Amino acid sequence: MIDRDAGDFAVFESGAILIYLAEKTGRLMPTDSKGRSLVLQWLMFQMGGVGPMMGQTNVFFRYFPEKIQPAIDRYQNETRRLLGVLNARLQDHEYLAGAYSIADIANWSWVRTHKWSGVEVDDLPNLQRWLKQIAARPAAQKGIAVPYEIKTMDHGEGDEAKQLAIDIRKMVQR
Ligand SMILES: N[C@@H](CCC(=O)N[C@@H](CS)C(=O)NCC(=O)O)C(=O)O
């Protein structure tokens, strides 16, 4: 991301971009130490867990031409475990860290594509409630349409999904 209003200041890594934007606008992250820490904890949970694990699940489940079952199992199981942690947290919390925050934005952006990773969440009711709740937010709908919306990732099946997997496969380093 390049902040044109700040002398073309460049920020990389999605977590760092979200923190930069939250601090710059004073929105979506509290400023008190505890509130801020809670948001950062759940943001880091995505950065260090959900993102990399779902990323690898997709690599082995969707993109690799060879089906290496132990690798698929390993990453799908780890993704499932992480989604279970989110589900437990969401049992008595409407959002991950107090009010709706950059922690929800970061985690939701990955978790919403769980079907693409071949991971079902039927037995995770709190996670499903949270997924729907955020999906109903107009700004979230606007966000996933940038640069364009890939609906296939929601469904994870059909000819369009096959084509998308072929296209992404070309980008994956083996
Ligand atoms: N760490 C980067 C994102 C990297 C990332 O999420 N890459 C995805 C693809 S969009 C991935 O996990 N790919 C797996 C791989 O290429 O091995 C960030 O959060 O900005």
Short mmCIF file of N, CA, C and O and ligand atoms in Angstrom, two decimals, residues 13-15 47 51-52 55-56 59 110 172, ligand 1:
data_model
loop_
_atom_site.label_atom_id
_atom_site.label_comp_id
_atom_site.label_asym_id
_atom_site.label_seq_id
_atom_site.Cartn_x
_atom_site.Cartn_y
_atom_site.Cartn_z
N GLU A 13 2.97 -5.99 3.94
CA GLU A 13 2.40 -6.99 4.86
C GLU A 13 1.02 -6.53 5.32
O GLU A 13 0.87 -5.46 5.94
N SER A 14 0.03 -7.38 5.08
CA SER A 14 -1.36 -6.98 5.34
C SER A 14 -1.61 -6.56 6.79
O SER A 14 -2.36 -5.61 7.04
N GLY A 15 -0.98 -7.25 7.76
CA GLY A 15 -1.18 -6.88 9.17
C GLY A 15 -0.64 -5.49 9.45
O GLY A 15 -1.30 -4.67 10.13
N MET A 47 -2.07 -13.62 11.22
CA MET A 47 -0.81 -13.46 10.48
C MET A 47 0.10 -14.68 10.63
O MET A 47 0.75 -15.09 9.68
N GLY A 51 -3.60 -17.44 8.22
CA GLY A 51 -3.14 -17.09 6.86
C GLY A 51 -2.16 -18.11 6.29
O GLY A 51 -2.42 -18.73 5.25
N PRO A 52 -1.02 -18.33 6.97
CA PRO A 52 -0.06 -19.29 6.44
C PRO A 52 -0.61 -20.71 6.32
O PRO A 52 -0.32 -21.41 5.34
N GLY A 55 -3.11 -20.85 3.55
CA GLY A 55 -2.33 -20.69 2.31
C GLY A 55 -1.72 -22.02 1.88
O GLY A 55 -1.80 -22.41 0.71
N GLN A 56 -1.12 -22.72 2.83
CA GLN A 56 -0.50 -24.01 2.50
C GLN A 56 -1.56 -25.07 2.19
O GLN A 56 -1.37 -25.94 1.33
N VAL A 59 -2.37 -24.57 -1.32
CA VAL A 59 -1.29 -25.03 -2.19
C VAL A 59 -1.40 -26.54 -2.41
O VAL A 59 -1.37 -27.02 -3.54
N TRP A 110 -9.69 -14.40 5.32
CA TRP A 110 -9.25 -15.76 5.02
C TRP A 110 -10.34 -16.78 5.28
O TRP A 110 -10.63 -17.64 4.45
N VAL A 172 2.41 -20.79 -8.36
CA VAL A 172 2.92 -21.41 -7.13
C VAL A 172 4.31 -22.01 -7.36
O VAL A 172 4.54 -22.74 -8.30
N1 LIG B 1 2.17 -12.40 4.40
C1 LIG B 1 1.44 -11.73 3.34
C2 LIG B 1 0.48 -12.61 2.56
C3 LIG B 1 1.04 -13.80 1.91
C4 LIG B 1 -0.10 -14.66 1.53
O1 LIG B 1 -1.15 -14.63 2.17
N2 LIG B 1 0.07 -15.47 0.54
C5 LIG B 1 -0.92 -16.47 0.26
C6 LIG B 1 -1.43 -16.39 -1.15
S1 LIG B 1 -2.48 -14.97 -1.34
C7 LIG B 1 -0.32 -17.78 0.58
O2 LIG B 1 -0.36 -18.11 1.73
N3 LIG B 1 0.27 -18.51 -0.34
C8 LIG B 1 0.85 -19.78 -0.06
C9 LIG B 1 2.09 -20.03 -0.89
O3 LIG B 1 2.25 -19.38 -1.93
O4 LIG B 1 2.88 -20.91 -0.49
C10 LIG B 1 0.53 -10.69 3.92
O5 LIG B 1 -0.17 -11.01 4.88
O6 LIG B 1 0.47 -9.59 3.36
#
